[in-house]
Short mmCIF file of C-alpha atoms in Angstrom, two decimals:
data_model
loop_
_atom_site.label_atom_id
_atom_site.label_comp_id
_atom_site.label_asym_id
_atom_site.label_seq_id
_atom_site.Cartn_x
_atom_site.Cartn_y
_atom_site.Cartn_z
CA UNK A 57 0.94 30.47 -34.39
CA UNK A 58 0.83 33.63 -36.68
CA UNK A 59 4.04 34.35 -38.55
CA UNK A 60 4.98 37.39 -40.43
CA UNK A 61 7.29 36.96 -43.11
CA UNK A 62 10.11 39.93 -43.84
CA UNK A 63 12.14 40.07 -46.93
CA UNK A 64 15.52 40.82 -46.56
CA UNK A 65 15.66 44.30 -47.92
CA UNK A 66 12.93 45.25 -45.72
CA UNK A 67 12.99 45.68 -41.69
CA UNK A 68 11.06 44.65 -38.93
CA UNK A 69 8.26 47.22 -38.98
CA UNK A 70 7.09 45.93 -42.32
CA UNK A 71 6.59 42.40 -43.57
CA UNK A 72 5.54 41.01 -47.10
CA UNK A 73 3.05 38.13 -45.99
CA UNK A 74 1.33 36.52 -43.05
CA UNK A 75 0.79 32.45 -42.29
CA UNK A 76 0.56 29.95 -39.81
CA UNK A 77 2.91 26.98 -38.84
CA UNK A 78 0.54 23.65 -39.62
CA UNK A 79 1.05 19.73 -38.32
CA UNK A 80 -0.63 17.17 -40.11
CA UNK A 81 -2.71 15.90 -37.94
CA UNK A 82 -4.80 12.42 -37.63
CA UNK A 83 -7.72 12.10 -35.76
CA UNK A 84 -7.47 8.49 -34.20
CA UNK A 85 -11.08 6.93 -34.04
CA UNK A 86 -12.17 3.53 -32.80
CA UNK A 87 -13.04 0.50 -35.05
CA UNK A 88 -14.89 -1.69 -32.70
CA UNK A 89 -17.79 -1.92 -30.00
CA UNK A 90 -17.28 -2.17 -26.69
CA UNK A 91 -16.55 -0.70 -23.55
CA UNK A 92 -13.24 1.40 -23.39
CA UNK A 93 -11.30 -1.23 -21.18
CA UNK A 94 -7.62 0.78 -20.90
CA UNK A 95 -6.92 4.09 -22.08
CA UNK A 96 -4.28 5.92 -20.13
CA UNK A 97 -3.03 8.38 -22.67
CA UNK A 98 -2.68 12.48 -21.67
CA UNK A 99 -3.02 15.44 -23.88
CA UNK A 100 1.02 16.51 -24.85
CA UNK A 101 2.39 12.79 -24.67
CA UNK A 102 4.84 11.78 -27.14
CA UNK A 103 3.72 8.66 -28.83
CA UNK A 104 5.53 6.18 -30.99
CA UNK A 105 4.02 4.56 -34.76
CA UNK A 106 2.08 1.30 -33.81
CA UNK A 107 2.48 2.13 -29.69
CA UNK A 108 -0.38 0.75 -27.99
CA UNK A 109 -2.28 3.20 -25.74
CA UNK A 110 -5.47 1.41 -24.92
CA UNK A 111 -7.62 -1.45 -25.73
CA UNK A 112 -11.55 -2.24 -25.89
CA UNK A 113 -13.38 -4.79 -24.28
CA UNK A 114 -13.03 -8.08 -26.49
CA UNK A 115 -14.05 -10.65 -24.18
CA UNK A 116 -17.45 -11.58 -26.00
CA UNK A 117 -14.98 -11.84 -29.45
CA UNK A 118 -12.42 -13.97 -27.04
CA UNK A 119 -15.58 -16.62 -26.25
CA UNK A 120 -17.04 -16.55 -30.02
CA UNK A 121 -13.22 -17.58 -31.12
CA UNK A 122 -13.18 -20.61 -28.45
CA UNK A 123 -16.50 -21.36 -29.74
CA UNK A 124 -15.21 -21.61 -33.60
CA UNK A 125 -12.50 -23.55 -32.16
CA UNK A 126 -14.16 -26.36 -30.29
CA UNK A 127 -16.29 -26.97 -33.33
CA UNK A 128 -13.71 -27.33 -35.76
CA UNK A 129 -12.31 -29.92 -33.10
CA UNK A 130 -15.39 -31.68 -33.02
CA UNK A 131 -15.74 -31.60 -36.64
CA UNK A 132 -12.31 -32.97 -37.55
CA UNK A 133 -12.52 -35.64 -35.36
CA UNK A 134 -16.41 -37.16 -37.03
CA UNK A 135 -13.71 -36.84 -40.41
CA UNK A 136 -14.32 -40.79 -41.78
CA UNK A 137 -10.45 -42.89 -42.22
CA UNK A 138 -11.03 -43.64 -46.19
CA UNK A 139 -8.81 -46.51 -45.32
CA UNK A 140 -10.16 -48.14 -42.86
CA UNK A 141 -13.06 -47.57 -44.12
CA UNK A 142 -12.86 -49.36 -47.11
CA UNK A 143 -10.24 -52.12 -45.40
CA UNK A 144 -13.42 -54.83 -45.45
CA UNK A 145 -14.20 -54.42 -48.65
CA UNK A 146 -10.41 -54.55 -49.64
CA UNK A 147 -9.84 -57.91 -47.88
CA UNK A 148 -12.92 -59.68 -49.40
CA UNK A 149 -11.85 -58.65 -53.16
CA UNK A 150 -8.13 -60.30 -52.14
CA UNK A 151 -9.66 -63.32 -50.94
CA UNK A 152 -12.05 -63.59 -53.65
CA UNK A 153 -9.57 -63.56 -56.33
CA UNK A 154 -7.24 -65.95 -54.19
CA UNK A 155 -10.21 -68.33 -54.27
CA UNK A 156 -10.53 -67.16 -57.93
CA UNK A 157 -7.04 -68.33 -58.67
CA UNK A 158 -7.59 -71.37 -57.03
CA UNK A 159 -10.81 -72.35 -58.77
CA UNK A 160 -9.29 -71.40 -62.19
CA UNK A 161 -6.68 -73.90 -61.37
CA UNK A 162 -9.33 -76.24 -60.89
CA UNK A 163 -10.83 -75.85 -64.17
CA UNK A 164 -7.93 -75.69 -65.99
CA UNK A 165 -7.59 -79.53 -64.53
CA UNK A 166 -11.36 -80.16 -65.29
CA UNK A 167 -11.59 -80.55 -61.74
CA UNK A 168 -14.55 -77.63 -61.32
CA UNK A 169 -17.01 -76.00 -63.86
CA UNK A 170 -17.46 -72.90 -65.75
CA UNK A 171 -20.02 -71.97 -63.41
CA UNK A 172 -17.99 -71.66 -60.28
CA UNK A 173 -15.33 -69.29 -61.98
CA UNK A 174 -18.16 -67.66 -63.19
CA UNK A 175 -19.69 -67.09 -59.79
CA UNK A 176 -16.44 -65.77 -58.48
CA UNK A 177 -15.80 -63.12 -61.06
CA UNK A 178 -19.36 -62.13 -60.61
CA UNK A 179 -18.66 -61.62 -56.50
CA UNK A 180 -15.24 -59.76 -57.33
CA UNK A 181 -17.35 -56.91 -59.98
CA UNK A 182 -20.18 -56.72 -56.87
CA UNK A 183 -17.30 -56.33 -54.57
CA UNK A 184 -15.42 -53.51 -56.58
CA UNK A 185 -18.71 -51.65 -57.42
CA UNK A 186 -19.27 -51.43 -53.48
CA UNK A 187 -15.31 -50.49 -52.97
CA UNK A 188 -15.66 -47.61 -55.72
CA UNK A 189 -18.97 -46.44 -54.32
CA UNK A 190 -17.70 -46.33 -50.47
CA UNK A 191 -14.85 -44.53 -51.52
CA UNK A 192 -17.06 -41.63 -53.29
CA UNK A 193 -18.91 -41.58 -50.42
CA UNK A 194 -16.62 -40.83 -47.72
CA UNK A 195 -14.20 -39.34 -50.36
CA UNK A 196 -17.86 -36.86 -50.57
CA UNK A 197 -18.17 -36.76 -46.69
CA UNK A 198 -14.48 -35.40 -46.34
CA UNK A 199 -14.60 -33.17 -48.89
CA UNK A 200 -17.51 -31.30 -47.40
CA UNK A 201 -15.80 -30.98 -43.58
CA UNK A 202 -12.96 -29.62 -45.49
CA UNK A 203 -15.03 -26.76 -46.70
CA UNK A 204 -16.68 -26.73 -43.49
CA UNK A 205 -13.07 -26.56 -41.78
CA UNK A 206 -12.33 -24.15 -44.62
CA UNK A 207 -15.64 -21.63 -43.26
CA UNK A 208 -14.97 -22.35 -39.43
CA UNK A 209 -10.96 -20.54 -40.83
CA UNK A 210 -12.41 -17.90 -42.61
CA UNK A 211 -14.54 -16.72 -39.47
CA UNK A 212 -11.68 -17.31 -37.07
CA UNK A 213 -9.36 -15.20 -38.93
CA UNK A 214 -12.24 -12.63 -39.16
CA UNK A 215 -12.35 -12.94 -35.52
CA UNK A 216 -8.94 -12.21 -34.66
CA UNK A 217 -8.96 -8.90 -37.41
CA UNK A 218 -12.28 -7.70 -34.86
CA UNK A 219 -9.90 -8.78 -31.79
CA UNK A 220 -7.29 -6.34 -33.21
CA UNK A 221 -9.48 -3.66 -33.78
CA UNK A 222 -10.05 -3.98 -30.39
CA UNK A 223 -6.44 -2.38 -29.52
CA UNK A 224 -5.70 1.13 -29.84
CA UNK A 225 -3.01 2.22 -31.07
CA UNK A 226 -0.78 5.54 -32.42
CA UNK A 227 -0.70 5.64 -36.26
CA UNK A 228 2.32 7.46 -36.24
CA UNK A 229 4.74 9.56 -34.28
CA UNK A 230 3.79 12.48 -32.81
CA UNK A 231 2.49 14.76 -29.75
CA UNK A 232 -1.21 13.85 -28.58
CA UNK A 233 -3.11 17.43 -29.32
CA UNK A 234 -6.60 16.40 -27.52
CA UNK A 235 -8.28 13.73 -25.81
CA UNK A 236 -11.79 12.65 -26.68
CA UNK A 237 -12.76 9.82 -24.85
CA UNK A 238 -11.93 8.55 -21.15
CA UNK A 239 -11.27 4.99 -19.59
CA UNK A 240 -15.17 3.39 -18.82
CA UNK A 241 -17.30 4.69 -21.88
CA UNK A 242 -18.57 3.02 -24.33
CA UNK A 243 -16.73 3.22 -27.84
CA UNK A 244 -18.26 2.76 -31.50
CA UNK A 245 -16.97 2.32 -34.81
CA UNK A 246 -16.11 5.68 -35.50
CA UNK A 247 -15.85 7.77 -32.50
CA UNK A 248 -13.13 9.71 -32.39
CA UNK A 249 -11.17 8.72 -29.23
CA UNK A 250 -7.82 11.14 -29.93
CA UNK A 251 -6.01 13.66 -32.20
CA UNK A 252 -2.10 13.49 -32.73
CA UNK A 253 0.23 15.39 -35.03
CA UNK A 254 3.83 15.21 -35.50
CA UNK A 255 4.76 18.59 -34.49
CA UNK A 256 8.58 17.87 -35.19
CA UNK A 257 8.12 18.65 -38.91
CA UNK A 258 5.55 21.32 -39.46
CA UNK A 259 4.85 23.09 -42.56
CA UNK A 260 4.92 27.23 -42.74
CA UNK A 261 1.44 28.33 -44.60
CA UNK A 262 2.14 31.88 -45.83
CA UNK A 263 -0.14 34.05 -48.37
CA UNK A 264 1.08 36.31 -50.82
CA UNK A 265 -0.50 38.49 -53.51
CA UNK A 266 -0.02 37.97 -57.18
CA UNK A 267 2.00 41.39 -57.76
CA UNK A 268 4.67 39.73 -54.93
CA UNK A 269 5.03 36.72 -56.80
CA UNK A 270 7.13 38.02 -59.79
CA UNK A 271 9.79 39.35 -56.82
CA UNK A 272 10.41 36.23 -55.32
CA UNK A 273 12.82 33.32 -56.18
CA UNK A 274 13.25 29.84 -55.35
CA UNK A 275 15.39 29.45 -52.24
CA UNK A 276 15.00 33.06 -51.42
CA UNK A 277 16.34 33.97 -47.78
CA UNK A 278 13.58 35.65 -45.39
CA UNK A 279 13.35 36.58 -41.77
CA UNK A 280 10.17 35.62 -39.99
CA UNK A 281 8.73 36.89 -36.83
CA UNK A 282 6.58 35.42 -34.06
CA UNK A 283 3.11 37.55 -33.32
CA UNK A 284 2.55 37.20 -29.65
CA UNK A 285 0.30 40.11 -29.33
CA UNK A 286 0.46 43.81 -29.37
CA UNK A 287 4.17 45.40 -29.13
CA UNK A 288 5.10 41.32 -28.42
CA UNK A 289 7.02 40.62 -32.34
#
């Protein structure tokens, strides 16, 4: 819309500078690919920030997140029990040093030899080699399905940000200007699907030239007027 700006001294026959009213407007583009599933919007509808006004197909993203999902089920559930495990190995260290403590009784009343005490405390070491080994094995084996669990997250989550992409929605409030895209095509990153602009606070462009500049203050009153056409101010 053209507006002529008239200072006060001066009246309507002559005006000082010309401009147009401007709206910031945002051209609102898809960010996924897929077929344009919903997408009811009109040109002139008032939209809210965040209002969702149509949505692209996300069923193949839907079915790769269930997939994600049953393998980090399946995953979690080959995760080895460190104590149970080890349990075996745990209960044959107790009894050999209950039969140690028994034997070394024994000895003490010359009633067994060296040998056998020796033979016990060579069993328990054997035994608490294999306990320490088992347990840096499957402590090993656990830590590398967390990382795996720790992946199978990452992706999800990367999933779900694609999934959202999927939606379309108003960046802010406003008046939709044009419509570029209808309900059954296909959408790609980056085509432009609408334009909206809050028209509700627009922003008077005017041009002056440089000798006007030294006549005009901050705050200064002036009258504008609407160019509709000829003989139509």
């Amino acid at each position: 819309m053209l507006i002529l700006l008239v200072s006060c001294g001066k009246s309507s026959d002559e005006y000082d500078a010309s401009g147009t009213f401007e709206a910031t407007e945002v051209i609102v583009s898809a960010e996924s690919m897929g077929e344009i599933t919903q997408f009811d919007i009109i040109e002139g509808q008032q939209l809210t920030e965040n209002q969702m006004v149509g949505a692209i197909d996300s069923v193949q993203l839907y079915l790769k997140k269930l997939q994600l999902k049953a393998s980090q089920k399946a995953m979690l559930i080959r995760r080895p029990n460190l104590n149970k495990q080890v349990a075996a190995i745990e209960q044959q260290i107790t009894t050999a040093k209950s039969e140690k403590k028994r034997i070394q009784n024994l000895v003490n009343a010359n009633a067994a030899n060296q040998k056998q005490l020796d033979d016990v405390n060579a069993q328990i070491s054997v035994l608490e080699k294999q306990l320490t080994a088992q347990k840096s094995i499957i402590e090993s084996a656990n830590d590398g399905i967390s990382g795996d669990n720790e992946a199978l997250k990452i992706q999800m989550a990367q999933i779900d940000d694609q999934l959202k992409k999927c939606n379309i929605q108003s960046p802010i409030n406003g008046t939709v200007l044009i419509k570029y895209a209808e309900k059954g095509e296909l959408a790609a990153p980056g085509k432009a699907l609408f334009k909206i602009a809050d028209i509700s606070n627009l922003l008077l462009r005017a041009y002056i030239t440089s000798d006007q500049i030294t006549q005009m203050k901050v705050n200064q009153q002036v009258k504008d007027l609407v160019d509709f056409g000829e003989d139509n101010m």
